[in-house]
Tab-separated table of C-alpha atoms and ligand atoms in Angstrom:
chain	number	residue	atom	x	y	z
A	1	MET	CA	116.269	105.289	75.671
A	2	PRO	CA	116.275	101.504	75.633
A	3	HIS	CA	118.674	99.857	73.206
A	4	ALA	CA	117.213	97.970	70.274
A	5	ASP	CA	117.175	94.186	70.608
A	6	LEU	CA	120.574	92.688	69.818
A	7	ASP	CA	121.310	90.502	66.821
A	8	GLN	CA	120.882	86.773	67.379
A	9	ALA	CA	124.575	85.964	66.776
A	10	THR	CA	125.619	88.092	69.784
A	11	ILE	CA	122.983	86.458	71.974
A	12	ASP	CA	124.038	82.972	70.805
A	13	ALA	CA	127.692	83.731	71.609
A	14	LEU	CA	126.751	84.876	75.111
A	15	ALA	CA	124.569	81.784	75.564
A	16	ILE	CA	127.522	79.520	74.753
A	17	GLU	CA	129.749	81.298	77.281
A	18	LEU	CA	127.067	81.285	79.992
A	19	ARG	CA	126.370	77.562	79.497
A	20	GLU	CA	130.057	76.894	80.066
A	21	LEU	CA	130.079	79.101	83.170
A	22	LEU	CA	126.794	78.111	84.785
A	23	GLY	CA	125.842	74.746	83.240
A	24	ALA	CA	123.384	74.018	80.433
A	25	ASP	CA	120.294	73.920	82.654
A	26	ALA	CA	121.032	77.404	83.999
A	27	VAL	CA	120.600	79.173	80.648
A	28	SER	CA	117.522	79.235	78.429
A	29	ASP	CA	116.313	80.722	75.196
A	30	GLU	CA	113.103	78.639	75.191
A	31	PRO	CA	110.116	80.876	74.308
A	32	GLN	CA	108.218	79.982	77.500
A	33	ALA	CA	111.222	80.812	79.692
A	34	LEU	CA	111.688	84.104	77.826
A	35	ASP	CA	107.996	84.919	78.287
A	36	ARG	CA	108.189	84.212	82.022
A	37	ALA	CA	111.285	86.417	82.301
A	38	SER	CA	109.534	89.289	80.518
A	39	ILE	CA	106.568	89.937	82.805
A	40	ASP	CA	106.200	91.550	86.203
A	41	GLY	CA	103.352	92.999	88.255
A	42	SER	CA	102.612	95.806	85.762
A	43	HIS	CA	99.082	94.474	85.349
A	44	LEU	CA	98.348	96.466	88.509
A	45	SER	CA	98.479	99.611	86.355
A	46	PRO	CA	95.992	99.702	83.459
A	47	VAL	CA	97.972	102.671	82.086
A	48	ILE	CA	101.083	100.479	81.754
A	49	ALA	CA	99.104	97.376	80.784
A	50	GLU	CA	97.852	99.277	77.708
A	51	GLN	CA	101.489	99.723	76.613
A	52	LEU	CA	102.599	96.100	77.038
A	53	PRO	CA	104.684	94.366	75.858
A	54	LEU	CA	107.409	96.872	76.648
A	55	GLY	CA	110.240	94.434	75.975
A	56	ARG	CA	111.111	90.753	75.750
A	57	ALA	CA	114.150	88.875	77.032
A	58	GLN	CA	116.329	87.235	74.388
A	59	LEU	CA	118.102	85.033	76.905
A	60	VAL	CA	117.538	84.164	80.563
A	61	CYS	CA	119.977	82.627	83.007
A	62	TYR	CA	119.722	81.371	86.581
A	63	PRO	CA	123.028	81.736	88.438
A	64	ALA	CA	122.981	79.712	91.674
A	65	THR	CA	125.564	81.606	93.729
A	66	ALA	CA	126.720	85.176	94.320
A	67	GLU	CA	129.978	84.396	92.489
A	68	ASP	CA	128.026	83.073	89.494
A	69	ILE	CA	126.026	86.327	89.402
A	70	ALA	CA	129.304	88.249	89.112
A	71	ALA	CA	130.626	85.933	86.386
A	72	THR	CA	127.333	86.278	84.474
A	73	VAL	CA	127.412	90.071	84.529
A	74	GLY	CA	131.050	90.126	83.344
A	75	ALA	CA	130.221	87.836	80.412
A	76	ALA	CA	127.196	89.910	79.349
A	77	VAL	CA	129.254	93.115	79.459
A	78	ARG	CA	132.017	91.591	77.346
A	79	HIS	CA	129.377	90.755	74.711
A	80	GLY	CA	127.712	94.190	75.042
A	81	VAL	CA	124.383	92.630	76.038
A	82	PRO	CA	121.841	94.548	78.198
A	83	ILE	CA	121.261	93.001	81.631
A	84	THR	CA	117.974	93.095	83.533
A	85	PRO	CA	118.209	91.635	87.039
A	86	ARG	CA	115.183	89.786	88.283
A	87	GLY	CA	114.033	88.297	91.573
A	88	LYS	CA	110.452	86.968	91.613
A	89	GLY	CA	109.221	89.576	89.131
A	90	THR	CA	106.538	91.037	91.403
A	91	ALA	CA	107.566	94.677	90.835
A	92	ASN	CA	104.315	96.448	90.124
A	93	TYR	CA	105.234	99.145	87.676
A	94	GLY	CA	107.342	97.603	84.946
A	95	GLN	CA	110.672	97.920	86.754
A	96	THR	CA	111.544	94.319	85.882
A	97	LEU	CA	110.633	94.440	82.182
A	98	PRO	CA	113.660	93.917	79.885
A	99	MET	CA	112.933	96.946	77.705
A	100	ALA	CA	116.038	96.509	75.571
A	101	GLY	CA	115.714	92.735	75.287
A	102	GLY	CA	119.069	91.106	76.031
A	103	LEU	CA	119.758	88.994	79.114
A	104	VAL	CA	117.528	88.571	82.149
A	105	VAL	CA	119.538	87.471	85.192
A	106	ASP	CA	117.030	85.559	87.304
A	107	THR	CA	118.541	85.398	90.803
A	108	SER	CA	115.919	83.114	92.336
A	109	ARG	CA	118.263	80.077	92.460
A	110	ALA	CA	120.919	82.056	94.380
A	111	ARG	CA	118.842	81.830	97.532
A	112	LYS	CA	121.059	80.580	100.365
A	113	ILE	CA	120.823	82.076	103.822
A	114	LEU	CA	124.583	82.431	104.306
A	115	GLU	CA	124.872	83.411	107.971
A	116	VAL	CA	122.698	84.488	110.869
A	117	GLY	CA	124.363	86.533	113.613
A	118	ASP	CA	123.226	88.461	116.633
A	119	GLY	CA	121.282	91.350	115.073
A	120	TRP	CA	121.991	90.553	111.420
A	121	LEU	CA	121.437	88.021	108.629
A	122	ARG	CA	123.322	87.653	105.350
A	123	ALA	CA	121.638	86.002	102.368
A	124	GLU	CA	122.058	85.625	98.641
A	125	ALA	CA	119.922	88.004	96.600
A	126	GLY	CA	117.407	85.333	95.580
A	127	ALA	CA	116.484	84.325	99.155
A	128	THR	CA	112.809	85.055	99.734
A	129	MET	CA	111.726	87.426	102.475
A	130	ILE	CA	109.658	84.588	103.986
A	131	ALA	CA	112.771	82.366	104.144
A	132	ILE	CA	114.703	85.222	105.747
A	133	GLU	CA	111.964	85.855	108.322
A	134	GLN	CA	111.779	82.113	109.108
A	135	ALA	CA	115.566	81.833	109.503
A	136	ALA	CA	115.491	84.876	111.777
A	137	ILE	CA	112.684	83.348	113.874
A	138	ARG	CA	114.683	80.115	114.295
A	139	SER	CA	117.431	82.222	115.893
A	140	GLY	CA	114.994	84.016	118.220
A	141	GLN	CA	114.985	87.151	116.071
A	142	GLN	CA	112.847	88.815	113.403
A	143	VAL	CA	113.513	90.821	110.265
A	144	LEU	CA	112.825	94.568	110.596
A	145	GLN	CA	110.424	94.576	107.656
A	146	TYR	CA	109.147	92.643	104.674
A	147	PRO	CA	106.746	93.528	101.829
A	148	SER	CA	103.224	92.188	101.389
A	149	THR	CA	104.735	90.146	98.552
A	150	ALA	CA	106.498	88.100	101.229
A	151	GLN	CA	107.460	85.443	98.673
A	152	SER	CA	109.567	88.008	96.780
A	153	THR	CA	113.377	88.073	96.959
A	154	VAL	CA	115.498	90.205	99.252
A	155	GLY	CA	117.471	91.470	96.234
A	156	GLY	CA	114.239	92.517	94.521
A	157	PHE	CA	112.833	94.065	97.695
A	158	VAL	CA	115.836	96.298	98.368
A	159	SER	CA	116.163	97.136	94.640
A	160	GLY	CA	112.511	97.740	93.788
A	161	GLY	CA	110.510	97.878	97.000
A	162	SER	CA	109.813	100.473	99.652
A	163	GLY	CA	108.576	98.972	102.905
A	164	GLY	CA	105.831	96.879	104.423
A	165	THR	CA	105.200	94.878	107.575
A	166	GLY	CA	107.534	96.462	110.149
A	167	SER	CA	107.731	99.906	108.521
A	168	ILE	CA	105.629	101.572	111.240
A	169	ALA	CA	108.536	101.176	113.662
A	170	HIS	CA	111.418	101.081	111.193
A	171	GLY	CA	110.514	103.375	108.298
A	172	MET	CA	111.171	102.355	104.729
A	173	ILE	CA	114.116	100.369	103.334
A	174	HIS	CA	116.475	103.371	103.418
A	175	THR	CA	116.524	103.716	107.198
A	176	GLY	CA	119.118	101.198	108.360
A	177	PHE	CA	117.375	98.022	107.202
A	178	VAL	CA	120.343	97.055	104.994
A	179	THR	CA	123.770	96.961	106.651
A	180	ALA	CA	125.924	95.512	103.835
A	181	LEU	CA	125.767	94.366	100.232
A	182	ASP	CA	127.901	92.461	97.765
A	183	VAL	CA	127.273	94.166	94.441
A	184	VAL	CA	128.414	93.621	90.882
A	185	HIS	CA	129.136	96.523	88.560
A	186	ALA	CA	128.634	96.224	84.812
A	187	VAL	CA	132.273	95.966	83.788
A	188	PRO	CA	134.043	93.263	81.741
A	189	ASP	CA	135.989	91.858	84.706
A	190	ALA	CA	133.033	92.039	87.114
A	191	THR	CA	133.647	90.824	90.678
A	192	LEU	CA	131.801	91.007	93.981
A	193	ILE	CA	132.275	94.413	95.621
A	194	HIS	CA	131.538	94.604	99.339
A	195	VAL	CA	129.891	97.800	100.639
A	196	GLU	CA	128.689	98.567	104.145
A	197	GLY	CA	126.582	101.126	106.018
A	198	GLU	CA	125.945	104.359	104.116
A	199	ALA	CA	127.798	103.012	101.078
A	200	THR	CA	124.827	100.662	100.495
A	201	GLU	CA	122.420	103.596	100.011
A	202	PRO	CA	123.212	104.377	96.317
A	203	TYR	CA	122.155	100.823	95.416
A	204	LEU	CA	118.789	100.809	97.220
A	205	HIS	CA	115.560	101.266	95.235
A	206	ARG	CA	117.595	101.786	92.022
A	207	TYR	CA	115.892	98.971	90.036
A	208	GLY	CA	119.278	97.381	89.335
A	209	THR	CA	120.382	100.319	87.168
A	210	VAL	CA	123.656	100.738	89.083
A	211	GLY	CA	124.626	97.081	89.390
A	212	VAL	CA	123.363	93.690	90.420
A	213	ILE	CA	123.071	92.951	94.122
A	214	ALA	CA	124.462	89.484	94.862
A	215	THR	CA	124.151	89.288	98.657
A	216	VAL	CA	122.286	91.381	101.208
A	217	THR	CA	122.928	91.714	104.947
A	218	VAL	CA	119.863	92.938	106.822
A	219	ARG	CA	119.432	93.963	110.425
A	220	LEU	CA	117.466	91.734	112.800
A	221	GLU	CA	115.861	92.537	116.138
A	222	PRO	CA	114.720	90.316	119.038
A	223	LEU	CA	111.647	88.227	118.229
A	224	GLN	CA	108.318	89.509	119.554
A	225	GLU	CA	105.110	87.612	120.188
A	226	TRP	CA	102.873	88.848	117.418
A	227	ARG	CA	99.109	88.500	117.055
A	228	ALA	CA	97.026	88.764	113.877
A	229	PHE	CA	94.209	91.108	114.919
A	230	PHE	CA	90.935	91.417	112.977
A	231	ALA	CA	88.369	94.122	113.797
A	232	SER	CA	85.416	95.556	111.907
A	233	PHE	CA	83.168	98.613	111.891
A	234	ASP	CA	79.726	99.471	110.528
A	235	ASP	CA	81.215	102.537	108.900
A	236	PHE	CA	84.660	103.267	107.373
A	237	HIS	CA	84.619	106.714	109.044
A	238	ASP	CA	84.571	105.007	112.462
A	239	LEU	CA	87.595	102.957	111.431
A	240	LEU	CA	89.394	106.106	110.272
A	241	SER	CA	88.537	107.882	113.530
A	242	VAL	CA	90.710	105.428	115.437
A	243	ILE	CA	93.386	104.280	112.999
A	244	ARG	CA	95.835	107.100	113.859
A	245	ALA	CA	95.947	105.874	117.458
A	246	PHE	CA	97.159	102.404	116.461
A	247	PRO	CA	100.789	103.242	115.548
A	248	GLU	CA	101.119	104.868	118.985
A	249	LEU	CA	100.321	101.600	120.808
A	250	GLU	CA	103.166	100.186	122.912
A	251	PRO	CA	104.968	98.111	121.725
A	252	THR	CA	104.608	99.546	118.210
A	253	PRO	CA	102.440	97.421	115.855
A	254	ARG	CA	104.062	95.735	112.887
A	255	LEU	CA	101.194	96.505	110.507
A	256	VAL	CA	97.823	98.318	110.618
A	257	SER	CA	95.633	98.214	107.471
A	258	GLY	CA	92.100	99.484	106.885
A	259	ASP	CA	89.590	98.935	104.087
A	260	LEU	CA	86.147	99.948	102.984
A	261	PRO	CA	83.638	97.071	102.765
A	262	THR	CA	83.991	96.707	98.968
A	263	LEU	CA	87.766	96.338	99.229
A	264	ALA	CA	87.509	94.035	102.246
A	265	GLU	CA	85.002	91.800	100.427
A	266	ALA	CA	87.464	91.405	97.544
A	267	LEU	CA	90.148	89.969	99.860
A	268	PRO	CA	90.559	86.180	100.110
A	269	ALA	CA	87.613	84.751	102.065
A	270	ASP	CA	88.290	84.766	105.802
A	271	PRO	CA	85.864	84.030	108.663
A	272	ALA	CA	87.006	87.257	110.356
A	273	ILE	CA	86.236	89.502	107.352
A	274	PHE	CA	82.513	90.240	107.075
A	275	PRO	CA	80.480	91.429	104.073
A	276	GLY	CA	79.287	95.017	104.420
A	277	ARG	CA	81.738	95.912	107.195
A	278	ALA	CA	84.863	98.062	107.107
A	279	SER	CA	87.872	95.907	108.019
A	280	LEU	CA	90.815	96.812	110.244
A	281	ARG	CA	93.615	94.241	110.258
A	282	ALA	CA	96.748	94.589	112.330
A	283	ILE	CA	99.803	92.683	113.482
A	284	LEU	CA	100.116	93.573	117.149
A	285	ASP	CA	102.467	92.676	119.958
A	286	ALA	CA	100.551	90.385	122.351
A	287	ASP	CA	101.015	93.011	125.069
A	288	SER	CA	99.062	95.629	123.127
A	289	VAL	CA	95.994	93.571	122.182
A	290	ALA	CA	93.961	94.708	125.197
A	291	ALA	CA	94.678	98.397	124.476
A	292	ALA	CA	93.856	97.883	120.775
A	293	THR	CA	90.574	96.193	121.693
A	294	ALA	CA	89.642	99.165	123.865
A	295	LEU	CA	90.395	101.550	120.991
A	296	VAL	CA	88.210	99.585	118.567
A	297	GLU	CA	85.294	99.303	120.983
A	298	ALA	CA	85.433	102.984	121.942
A	299	ALA	CA	85.066	103.822	118.235
A	300	GLY	CA	81.981	101.592	117.924
A	301	GLY	CA	83.754	98.654	116.286
A	302	ARG	CA	84.203	95.048	117.362
A	303	VAL	CA	87.128	92.666	117.489
A	304	ASP	CA	86.375	89.608	115.358
A	305	ASP	CA	89.459	87.460	115.929
A	306	VAL	CA	92.965	87.430	117.392
A	307	ARG	CA	95.260	84.727	116.026
A	308	GLU	CA	98.625	83.425	117.185
A	309	GLY	CA	101.576	82.278	115.154
A	310	ALA	CA	103.932	83.458	112.418
A	311	GLN	CA	101.831	81.918	109.647
A	312	ALA	CA	98.698	83.824	110.648
A	313	CYS	CA	100.695	87.068	110.685
A	314	ILE	CA	102.367	86.465	107.290
A	315	LYS	CA	98.935	85.644	105.819
A	316	LEU	CA	97.552	88.898	107.196
A	317	SER	CA	100.546	90.764	105.708
A	318	MET	CA	99.483	89.532	102.291
A	319	THR	CA	96.316	91.649	102.554
A	320	SER	CA	98.271	94.883	103.084
A	321	TYR	CA	99.878	97.636	100.981
A	322	ASN	CA	99.166	97.008	97.272
A	323	HIS	CA	97.545	93.653	97.793
A	324	PRO	CA	93.960	94.868	98.398
A	325	ILE	CA	94.161	96.636	95.017
A	326	GLU	CA	95.317	93.428	93.369
A	327	TRP	CA	92.467	91.487	94.987
A	328	LEU	CA	90.025	94.218	93.924
A	329	GLN	CA	91.236	93.873	90.344
A	330	LYS	CA	90.764	90.101	90.526
A	331	ALA	CA	87.199	90.554	91.813
A	332	TYR	CA	86.389	93.221	89.176
A	333	PRO	CA	88.621	92.513	86.128
A	334	ASN	CA	89.593	95.467	83.928
A	335	THR	CA	87.884	97.951	86.201
A	336	TYR	CA	90.168	99.625	88.743
A	337	PHE	CA	93.423	101.602	88.817
A	338	HIS	CA	95.081	103.237	91.797
A	339	VAL	CA	97.247	106.166	92.877
A	340	GLU	CA	99.485	106.132	95.958
A	341	VAL	CA	98.524	108.842	98.455
A	342	TRP	CA	99.653	110.024	101.886
A	343	GLY	CA	99.189	112.570	104.642
A	344	ASP	CA	96.664	113.304	107.385
A	345	ALA	CA	94.310	114.734	104.757
A	346	ILE	CA	93.612	111.211	103.452
A	347	ILE	CA	91.721	110.772	106.736
A	348	ASP	CA	90.563	114.328	107.414
A	349	ARG	CA	89.230	114.873	103.870
A	350	ILE	CA	88.258	111.317	103.040
A	351	ASP	CA	84.870	112.103	101.492
A	352	GLU	CA	86.373	114.692	99.136
A	353	LEU	CA	89.216	112.294	98.314
A	354	HIS	CA	86.757	109.559	97.396
A	355	GLU	CA	85.041	111.997	95.030
A	356	VAL	CA	88.187	112.651	92.955
A	357	TYR	CA	87.651	109.478	90.947
A	358	ASP	CA	84.566	107.542	89.918
A	359	GLY	CA	84.196	104.704	92.432
A	360	GLY	CA	86.958	106.163	94.640
A	361	MET	CA	88.013	103.862	97.493
A	362	LEU	CA	90.888	104.249	99.922
A	363	HIS	CA	92.981	101.399	101.284
A	364	ILE	CA	94.913	102.832	104.255
A	365	GLU	CA	98.133	101.843	106.049
A	366	ALA	CA	98.719	103.544	109.392
A	367	GLN	CA	102.246	104.845	110.013
A	368	GLN	CA	103.903	106.907	112.716
A	369	GLY	CA	103.724	110.421	111.288
A	370	ARG	CA	101.638	110.409	108.155
A	371	PRO	CA	99.315	107.617	107.035
A	372	ILE	CA	99.727	106.271	103.528
A	373	GLY	CA	97.200	104.715	101.212
A	374	MET	CA	96.193	103.485	97.797
A	375	LEU	CA	93.277	105.375	96.243
A	376	ALA	CA	91.465	103.094	93.805
A	377	GLY	CA	89.097	104.373	91.140
A	378	VAL	CA	87.270	103.072	88.078
A	379	TYR	CA	89.567	103.321	85.059
A	380	HIS	CA	88.325	105.500	82.200
A	381	GLY	CA	91.712	106.138	80.588
A	382	ALA	CA	95.076	107.639	81.497
A	383	ASP	CA	93.957	111.242	80.908
A	384	GLU	CA	91.377	110.999	83.651
A	385	VAL	CA	93.911	109.434	86.021
A	386	TYR	CA	96.285	112.372	85.495
A	387	ALA	CA	93.484	114.956	85.644
A	388	GLY	CA	92.767	113.744	89.175
A	389	LEU	CA	96.284	114.340	90.505
A	390	PRO	CA	96.020	118.151	90.935
A	391	LYS	CA	92.652	117.638	92.636
A	392	ILE	CA	94.277	115.219	95.076
A	393	GLU	CA	97.051	117.728	95.738
A	394	ALA	CA	94.536	120.547	96.270
A	395	LEU	CA	93.131	118.533	99.165
A	396	GLY	CA	96.539	118.590	100.848
A	397	VAL	CA	97.124	114.939	99.971
A	398	GLY	CA	100.540	113.789	98.729
A	399	TRP	CA	100.581	111.470	95.716
A	400	HIS	CA	102.897	109.241	93.713
A	401	ASN	CA	102.173	108.220	90.149
A	402	PRO	CA	102.478	104.421	89.986
A	403	HIS	CA	101.973	104.313	86.232
A	404	GLN	CA	105.622	104.740	85.230
A	405	TRP	CA	108.779	102.632	85.508
A	406	TYR	CA	111.473	105.284	85.988
A	407	VAL	CA	113.808	105.449	88.969
A	408	ASP	CA	112.293	108.413	90.788
A	409	TYR	CA	114.251	108.132	94.019
A	410	GLU	CA	117.312	110.444	93.767
A	411	PRO	CA	117.250	110.238	89.928
A	412	ALA	CA	120.093	112.734	89.301
A	413	ALA	CA	122.436	110.998	91.754
A	414	THR	CA	121.459	107.616	90.302
A	415	ILE	CA	122.277	108.709	86.745
A	416	ALA	CA	125.660	110.051	87.892
A	417	PHE	CA	126.454	106.874	89.852
A	418	ALA	CA	125.342	104.605	86.991
A	419	ALA	CA	127.813	106.386	84.704
A	420	GLU	CA	130.572	105.027	87.004
A	421	THR	CA	129.228	101.553	87.722
A	422	ASP	CA	127.754	100.864	84.278
A	423	PRO	CA	129.767	102.917	81.755
A	424	GLN	CA	128.169	101.193	78.736
A	425	GLY	CA	124.598	101.795	79.972
A	426	LEU	CA	123.746	98.096	79.943
A	427	MET	CA	121.960	97.777	83.288
A	428	ASN	CA	118.151	97.555	83.093
A	429	PRO	CA	117.961	100.015	80.181
A	430	GLY	CA	114.973	102.347	79.936
A	431	LYS	CA	114.613	102.967	83.673
A	432	LEU	CA	116.710	106.151	83.988
A	433	VAL	CA	115.424	109.498	82.740
A	434	ALA	CA	116.590	113.000	83.633
A	435	PRO	CA	114.766	114.467	86.642
A	436	GLY	CA	111.838	116.640	85.661
A	437	THR	CA	111.150	114.747	82.413
A	438	PHE	CA	108.051	113.283	84.033
A	439	GLN	CA	106.016	114.311	87.020
A	440	THR	CA	106.268	111.246	89.163
A	441	GLY	CA	104.878	112.586	92.417
A	442	SER	CA	103.921	115.601	94.509
A	443	GLN	CA	106.477	117.331	96.716
A	444	MET	CA	104.384	116.928	99.886
B	501	FAD	C1	100.196	93.037	94.841
B	501	FAD	C2	101.544	93.633	95.121
B	501	FAD	C3	101.843	94.023	96.429
B	501	FAD	C4	103.077	94.621	96.704
B	501	FAD	N1	103.357	94.994	97.997
B	501	FAD	C5	104.528	95.601	98.280
B	501	FAD	C6	104.854	96.014	99.602
B	501	FAD	O1	104.119	95.774	100.557
B	501	FAD	N2	106.010	96.688	99.797
B	501	FAD	C7	106.911	96.908	98.778
B	501	FAD	O2	107.960	97.492	99.026
B	501	FAD	N3	106.650	96.481	97.522
B	501	FAD	C8	105.499	95.839	97.254
B	501	FAD	N4	105.242	95.411	95.992
B	501	FAD	C9	106.293	95.566	94.966
B	501	FAD	C10	107.200	94.303	94.879
B	501	FAD	O3	106.417	93.152	95.017
B	501	FAD	C11	108.247	94.268	95.976
B	501	FAD	O4	109.037	95.402	95.935
B	501	FAD	C12	109.101	93.005	95.919
B	501	FAD	O5	109.854	92.931	97.120
B	501	FAD	C13	110.020	92.928	94.721
B	501	FAD	O6	110.757	91.722	94.813
B	501	FAD	P1	110.936	90.745	93.555
B	501	FAD	O7	111.813	89.629	93.983
B	501	FAD	O8	109.642	90.354	92.972
B	501	FAD	O9	111.722	91.727	92.602
B	501	FAD	P2	111.586	91.940	91.031
B	501	FAD	O10	110.205	92.352	90.678
B	501	FAD	O11	112.116	90.761	90.326
B	501	FAD	O12	112.590	93.165	90.852
B	501	FAD	C14	112.297	94.432	91.377
B	501	FAD	C15	113.294	95.458	90.801
B	501	FAD	O13	114.588	95.203	91.318
B	501	FAD	C16	115.487	94.801	90.293
B	501	FAD	N5	116.247	93.673	90.857
B	501	FAD	C17	115.769	92.451	91.206
B	501	FAD	N6	116.748	91.717	91.749
B	501	FAD	C18	117.863	92.495	91.762
B	501	FAD	C19	119.192	92.305	92.200
B	501	FAD	N7	119.596	91.161	92.760
B	501	FAD	N8	120.076	93.324	92.051
B	501	FAD	C20	119.691	94.503	91.507
B	501	FAD	N9	118.444	94.733	91.048
B	501	FAD	C21	117.540	93.740	91.197
B	501	FAD	C22	114.648	94.445	89.089
B	501	FAD	O14	115.311	94.694	87.863
B	501	FAD	C23	113.464	95.393	89.291
B	501	FAD	O15	113.796	96.665	88.807
B	501	FAD	C24	104.017	94.811	95.671
B	501	FAD	C25	103.722	94.400	94.372
B	501	FAD	C26	102.501	93.815	94.102
B	501	FAD	C27	102.211	93.370	92.682
């Protein structure tokens, strides 16, 4: 359970110590700063939005280096103040909300790219994924993957994210993307602890419950010539009939997204996205564009544009994964929710899947193996959302419930590890619950 908010005297004492450590402009208890530090992307879930506010920061600080992050954590622990780490606050499901109040450690000023080597890059936690990709490109390399929230931080991505552009070839963040971390445990004499290889795994996708990540080393690969590829179809079924062939193109695409016309129309206006047409958008190696064009045309579609350049590809990335749902919600305020789904059945049983929820609409991301997607529906209350989950499962479709903020990746191991790294239970309180307390997803 989250702690109750701390008394003001304790917060004031911590504020004095942090101002001495970090400088006066790196610590704030101004209401607007506290408000900004107390929101994330939870608006994407109407189920969570109905429960807001779930917590409010009492103090926020902005350490500018990895060492300052360590010093900040040590000070907060000595005062017994809960610590919620924060990057850009784009986490969709409440992971970044300071549910016990206390201190929010905003890492966005600790954003230096520290070193770029052959096959790797080391950056402070607050470096954005765009900055990392750009630094990699300058060295003739590219990052293995980045989320559709490309402006988010690397610390936030590896702590709260899953995958994105690049995941078709490289899987999700747990599959060798991170090679080393400097982490800070929640102890009074906190220092930077260096971990490498498999020892990084217990810190990934743990929402900062086992420590604060201060630097991240990610793997790089040789730069490819990417193209932003836009195609469209009269009918979404035609798009689905061909989308499984895309991840098999050589070289492997970086991203392949598909949308029904209503979802596509909600995306930012683009001359290559047409009203009334299903949209397929992909980031393809230049050498595979001809084969992709043949696939589209054989399925009755047409290629509307092929663009060059990193900017065009990053822009296309921002219409992938959860972004179409966010754009849909902007186009139709207070209307839609979504559930994450996966498996071949999302294609093979698409009409039945669409019928599970009123206004059902699939956004699909092609992957090697099983496709994944976001099933949107018109929101009529949480009960109806949950009533749909067994129906989804009965179709042979895997699902994940995005309307909860608990660590649901290896929860038992995370709780055990947190007991070592955070003995006072101060790290991002409220995000760890015993496995089985909630049904967070299907086993498929
Ligand atoms: C529209 C939309 C689209 C999205 N698309 C994707 C996507 O394609 N792929 C994907 O994986 N995710 C996606 N997300 C989720 C989220 O945007 C990403 O995971 C993002 O990379 C998080 O980075 P951030 O800097 O915003 O982190 P935050 O939201 O600030 O933090 C995320 C989590 O990590 C913790 N944390 C932050 N920094 C640290 C640190 N230094 N040390 C330890 N813990 C820390 C926070 O407490 C929180 O629990 C999307 C979200 C939205 C709203």
